Structure formats: C-alpha cells, structure tokens
Amino acid sequence: MGEALCDGAINIIERAIRERIRRLGQVAERMEEAIRIFSATASGRSAEAIIKRKKEFQDRWPQIQDVFERWSQRIHKDTHYEKFEKVIEQRAMMAGHNNYISTIKSLEADDAMEGTAWLQGIVDMILKEVWKILPSFGIKERC
C-alpha cells in the first residue's frame, strides 16, 4: 500500500523534472533572439556580463539538460528517500488507505522533515552540478 504511494510521489517528481527540462529547453531555444533584443537596447559592463550569461546558458543547455535527466533517474536512490519511504509505508498501513494527501498530512513533524530533506537534497545536488556548468553566473557551491 505505502509502496504505491511512494511510486506515485516519484512519478510526480519525475514529471515535474521533465516539465522543467521542457521549459528550460524552450528558454535555451529562444535565447539567441533574447540576446539580439537585449544587445540592441543595453550597453555597458553589466550588459556584457548579462549577455555572457545568456550565451553560456544557451551553449551549455545540453549539459544542463543531462544533469536534470540523470537526477530524474536516481531520485529514489537516496538515504533520505529510503527513510521517508519506510515512514510512508508505515503510515499508510496504520491508516489502512492508499491516499497520498491524507498520508502526508498525517506525518509527524520529524517524518515530514525527512521528506523535505529528501526533496531539498535533489534540488541542492542538481543546482550544485548546474552552477559548475555555468561559472559566469558566479554562484558558488552551496551544498
């Protein structure tokens, strides 16, 4: 019962990552035009830095896409996930139902924090890799 809930959560997260990939891909496709328009209206050092970032994102989009795709395949291979999965399974069995929302709402604060740590860990690791691909953004590793 709880396994189905966890599988559903994984499916939702995988769909969300695929949607981010699709939307960011659209941004990358339109970047050339955005650079052209921005270049025509902006000047100075800050404009040059912005153009550099835009070009870097456009040029390195395939690498960024790869990061998202790799992480979408391993979101359930994490110690936080394993702990959270056990909690969800226990809660679902105790409640005797397979309702994800009810199960999540019934979590104790510590258990909910485990789920939050799992999801935040995914975000942090994706960002860690992406910021290495985009050094002109000047965002240092936060994780």
PDB file of C-alpha atoms in Angstrom:
ATOM      1  CA  MET A   1       0.000   0.000   0.000  1.00  0.00           C
ATOM      2  CA  GLY A   2       2.686   2.507   1.018  1.00  0.00           C
ATOM      3  CA  GLU A   3       4.856   1.435  -1.890  1.00  0.00           C
ATOM      4  CA  ALA A   4       2.177   2.623  -4.320  1.00  0.00           C
ATOM      5  CA  LEU A   5       2.136   5.994  -2.545  1.00  0.00           C
ATOM      6  CA  CYS A   6       5.902   6.318  -2.865  1.00  0.00           C
ATOM      7  CA  ASP A   7       5.794   5.266  -6.505  1.00  0.00           C
ATOM      8  CA  GLY A   8       3.159   7.939  -7.087  1.00  0.00           C
ATOM      9  CA  ALA A   9       5.332  10.576  -5.432  1.00  0.00           C
ATOM     10  CA  ILE A  10       8.330   9.531  -7.538  1.00  0.00           C
ATOM     11  CA  ASN A  11       6.186   9.709 -10.665  1.00  0.00           C
ATOM     12  CA  ILE A  12       5.037  13.244  -9.821  1.00  0.00           C
ATOM     13  CA  ILE A  13       8.613  14.391  -9.204  1.00  0.00           C
ATOM     14  CA  GLU A  14       9.844  12.790 -12.430  1.00  0.00           C
ATOM     15  CA  ARG A  15       7.064  14.570 -14.347  1.00  0.00           C
ATOM     16  CA  ALA A  16       7.987  17.862 -12.687  1.00  0.00           C
ATOM     17  CA  ILE A  17      11.634  17.417 -13.693  1.00  0.00           C
ATOM     18  CA  ARG A  18      10.612  16.567 -17.276  1.00  0.00           C
ATOM     19  CA  GLU A  19       8.476  19.726 -17.332  1.00  0.00           C
ATOM     20  CA  ARG A  20      11.448  21.809 -16.109  1.00  0.00           C
ATOM     21  CA  ILE A  21      13.603  20.257 -18.832  1.00  0.00           C
ATOM     22  CA  ARG A  22      10.993  21.113 -21.452  1.00  0.00           C
ATOM     23  CA  ARG A  23      10.544  24.703 -20.251  1.00  0.00           C
ATOM     24  CA  LEU A  24      14.264  25.402 -19.840  1.00  0.00           C
ATOM     25  CA  GLY A  25      14.828  23.911 -23.301  1.00  0.00           C
ATOM     26  CA  GLN A  26      12.358  26.449 -24.659  1.00  0.00           C
ATOM     27  CA  VAL A  27      14.278  29.221 -22.912  1.00  0.00           C
ATOM     28  CA  ALA A  28      17.532  27.965 -24.466  1.00  0.00           C
ATOM     29  CA  GLU A  29      15.923  27.828 -27.923  1.00  0.00           C
ATOM     30  CA  ARG A  30      14.758  31.437 -27.618  1.00  0.00           C
ATOM     31  CA  MET A  31      17.978  32.742 -26.113  1.00  0.00           C
ATOM     32  CA  GLU A  32      19.517  33.851 -29.402  1.00  0.00           C
ATOM     33  CA  GLU A  33      16.576  36.177 -30.039  1.00  0.00           C
ATOM     34  CA  ALA A  34      16.656  37.389 -26.429  1.00  0.00           C
ATOM     35  CA  ILE A  35      20.354  38.212 -26.776  1.00  0.00           C
ATOM     36  CA  ARG A  36      19.722  40.085 -30.017  1.00  0.00           C
ATOM     37  CA  ILE A  37      16.936  42.182 -28.488  1.00  0.00           C
ATOM     38  CA  PHE A  38      18.863  42.826 -25.277  1.00  0.00           C
ATOM     39  CA  SER A  39      22.039  43.759 -27.180  1.00  0.00           C
ATOM     40  CA  ALA A  40      20.134  46.330 -29.219  1.00  0.00           C
ATOM     41  CA  THR A  41      18.886  48.145 -26.135  1.00  0.00           C
ATOM     42  CA  ALA A  42      21.565  47.675 -23.473  1.00  0.00           C
ATOM     43  CA  SER A  43      25.181  48.692 -23.149  1.00  0.00           C
ATOM     44  CA  GLY A  44      27.978  48.811 -20.631  1.00  0.00           C
ATOM     45  CA  ARG A  45      29.759  46.297 -18.451  1.00  0.00           C
ATOM     46  CA  SER A  46      26.664  44.933 -16.777  1.00  0.00           C
ATOM     47  CA  ALA A  47      25.059  44.363 -20.188  1.00  0.00           C
ATOM     48  CA  GLU A  48      28.155  42.472 -21.336  1.00  0.00           C
ATOM     49  CA  ALA A  49      28.007  40.263 -18.243  1.00  0.00           C
ATOM     50  CA  ILE A  50      24.326  39.523 -18.835  1.00  0.00           C
ATOM     51  CA  ILE A  51      24.945  38.678 -22.485  1.00  0.00           C
ATOM     52  CA  LYS A  52      27.802  36.391 -21.457  1.00  0.00           C
ATOM     53  CA  ARG A  53      25.495  34.532 -19.059  1.00  0.00           C
ATOM     54  CA  LYS A  54      22.764  34.230 -21.661  1.00  0.00           C
ATOM     55  CA  LYS A  55      25.206  32.812 -24.215  1.00  0.00           C
ATOM     56  CA  GLU A  56      26.705  30.468 -21.659  1.00  0.00           C
ATOM     57  CA  PHE A  57      23.257  29.134 -20.753  1.00  0.00           C
ATOM     58  CA  GLN A  58      22.352  28.691 -24.414  1.00  0.00           C
ATOM     59  CA  ASP A  59      25.620  26.968 -25.309  1.00  0.00           C
ATOM     60  CA  ARG A  60      25.643  24.699 -22.281  1.00  0.00           C
ATOM     61  CA  TRP A  61      21.974  23.797 -22.236  1.00  0.00           C
ATOM     62  CA  PRO A  62      22.674  20.206 -23.416  1.00  0.00           C
ATOM     63  CA  GLN A  63      24.942  19.668 -20.383  1.00  0.00           C
ATOM     64  CA  ILE A  64      22.351  21.184 -18.055  1.00  0.00           C
ATOM     65  CA  GLN A  65      19.649  19.017 -19.589  1.00  0.00           C
ATOM     66  CA  ASP A  66      21.823  15.980 -18.964  1.00  0.00           C
ATOM     67  CA  VAL A  67      22.088  16.888 -15.261  1.00  0.00           C
ATOM     68  CA  PHE A  68      18.305  17.054 -14.930  1.00  0.00           C
ATOM     69  CA  GLU A  69      17.832  13.790 -16.805  1.00  0.00           C
ATOM     70  CA  ARG A  70      20.402  11.937 -14.708  1.00  0.00           C
ATOM     71  CA  TRP A  71      18.839  13.166 -11.478  1.00  0.00           C
ATOM     72  CA  SER A  72      15.341  12.230 -12.596  1.00  0.00           C
ATOM     73  CA  GLN A  73      16.598   8.650 -12.872  1.00  0.00           C
ATOM     74  CA  ARG A  74      18.075   8.493  -9.388  1.00  0.00           C
ATOM     75  CA  ILE A  75      15.705  10.446  -7.164  1.00  0.00           C
ATOM     76  CA  HIS A  76      14.729   7.288  -5.308  1.00  0.00           C
ATOM     77  CA  LYS A  77      18.325   6.174  -4.713  1.00  0.00           C
ATOM     78  CA  ASP A  78      18.959   8.290  -1.667  1.00  0.00           C
ATOM     79  CA  THR A  79      19.147   7.581   2.069  1.00  0.00           C
ATOM     80  CA  HIS A  80      16.578  10.292   2.841  1.00  0.00           C
ATOM     81  CA  TYR A  81      14.214   8.692   0.355  1.00  0.00           C
ATOM     82  CA  GLU A  82      14.680   5.252   1.851  1.00  0.00           C
ATOM     83  CA  LYS A  83      13.852   6.580   5.332  1.00  0.00           C
ATOM     84  CA  PHE A  84      10.890   8.557   4.021  1.00  0.00           C
ATOM     85  CA  GLU A  85       9.610   5.571   2.045  1.00  0.00           C
ATOM     86  CA  LYS A  86       9.554   3.445   5.210  1.00  0.00           C
ATOM     87  CA  VAL A  87       7.644   6.149   7.079  1.00  0.00           C
ATOM     88  CA  ILE A  88       5.080   6.468   4.276  1.00  0.00           C
ATOM     89  CA  GLU A  89       4.613   2.714   4.135  1.00  0.00           C
ATOM     90  CA  GLN A  90       4.097   2.543   7.907  1.00  0.00           C
ATOM     91  CA  ARG A  91       1.635   5.457   7.885  1.00  0.00           C
ATOM     92  CA  ALA A  92      -0.347   4.002   5.002  1.00  0.00           C
ATOM     93  CA  MET A  93      -0.619   0.628   6.744  1.00  0.00           C
ATOM     94  CA  MET A  94      -1.654   2.254  10.023  1.00  0.00           C
ATOM     95  CA  ALA A  95      -4.291   4.360   8.283  1.00  0.00           C
ATOM     96  CA  GLY A  96      -5.448   1.461   6.134  1.00  0.00           C
ATOM     97  CA  HIS A  97      -5.676   3.535   2.996  1.00  0.00           C
ATOM     98  CA  ASN A  98      -3.674   4.480  -0.043  1.00  0.00           C
ATOM     99  CA  ASN A  99      -4.408   8.210  -0.116  1.00  0.00           C
ATOM    100  CA  TYR A 100      -1.185  10.170  -0.590  1.00  0.00           C
ATOM    101  CA  ILE A 101      -2.521  13.533   0.616  1.00  0.00           C
ATOM    102  CA  SER A 102      -4.055  12.059   3.785  1.00  0.00           C
ATOM    103  CA  THR A 103      -0.896  10.103   4.480  1.00  0.00           C
ATOM    104  CA  ILE A 104       1.337  13.160   4.050  1.00  0.00           C
ATOM    105  CA  LYS A 105      -0.956  15.266   6.243  1.00  0.00           C
ATOM    106  CA  SER A 106      -0.773  12.627   8.973  1.00  0.00           C
ATOM    107  CA  LEU A 107       3.034  12.698   9.202  1.00  0.00           C
ATOM    108  CA  GLU A 108       4.738  13.742  12.406  1.00  0.00           C
ATOM    109  CA  ALA A 109       6.979  16.809  12.076  1.00  0.00           C
ATOM    110  CA  ASP A 110      10.195  14.736  12.139  1.00  0.00           C
ATOM    111  CA  ASP A 111       8.889  12.416   9.441  1.00  0.00           C
ATOM    112  CA  ALA A 112       7.776  15.325   7.274  1.00  0.00           C
ATOM    113  CA  MET A 113      11.231  16.849   7.678  1.00  0.00           C
ATOM    114  CA  GLU A 114      12.749  13.632   6.310  1.00  0.00           C
ATOM    115  CA  GLY A 115      10.626  14.038   3.181  1.00  0.00           C
ATOM    116  CA  THR A 116      11.611  17.686   2.935  1.00  0.00           C
ATOM    117  CA  ALA A 117      15.293  16.747   3.311  1.00  0.00           C
ATOM    118  CA  TRP A 118      14.913  14.210   0.501  1.00  0.00           C
ATOM    119  CA  LEU A 119      13.333  16.742  -1.875  1.00  0.00           C
ATOM    120  CA  GLN A 120      15.720  19.552  -0.910  1.00  0.00           C
ATOM    121  CA  GLY A 121      18.645  17.191  -1.427  1.00  0.00           C
ATOM    122  CA  ILE A 122      17.519  16.610  -5.010  1.00  0.00           C
ATOM    123  CA  VAL A 123      17.301  20.359  -5.633  1.00  0.00           C
ATOM    124  CA  ASP A 124      20.666  21.030  -3.984  1.00  0.00           C
ATOM    125  CA  MET A 125      22.507  18.363  -5.960  1.00  0.00           C
ATOM    126  CA  ILE A 126      21.021  19.488  -9.271  1.00  0.00           C
ATOM    127  CA  LEU A 127      21.964  23.096  -8.542  1.00  0.00           C
ATOM    128  CA  LYS A 128      25.450  22.082  -7.427  1.00  0.00           C
ATOM    129  CA  GLU A 129      26.083  20.487 -10.818  1.00  0.00           C
ATOM    130  CA  VAL A 130      24.357  23.199 -12.853  1.00  0.00           C
ATOM    131  CA  TRP A 131      26.303  26.062 -11.253  1.00  0.00           C
ATOM    132  CA  LYS A 132      29.554  24.285 -12.152  1.00  0.00           C
ATOM    133  CA  ILE A 133      28.403  24.256 -15.778  1.00  0.00           C
ATOM    134  CA  LEU A 134      27.546  27.983 -15.629  1.00  0.00           C
ATOM    135  CA  PRO A 135      30.571  29.668 -13.999  1.00  0.00           C
ATOM    136  CA  SER A 136      29.773  33.139 -15.375  1.00  0.00           C
ATOM    137  CA  PHE A 137      26.747  33.262 -13.082  1.00  0.00           C
ATOM    138  CA  GLY A 138      29.198  33.455 -10.188  1.00  0.00           C
ATOM    139  CA  ILE A 139      27.173  31.211  -7.916  1.00  0.00           C
ATOM    140  CA  LYS A 140      29.442  29.133  -5.768  1.00  0.00           C
ATOM    141  CA  GLU A 141      28.582  25.718  -4.486  1.00  0.00           C
ATOM    142  CA  ARG A 142      26.006  25.965  -1.706  1.00  0.00           C
ATOM    143  CA  CYS A 143      25.826  22.297  -0.808  1.00  0.00           C
TER     144      CYS A 143
END
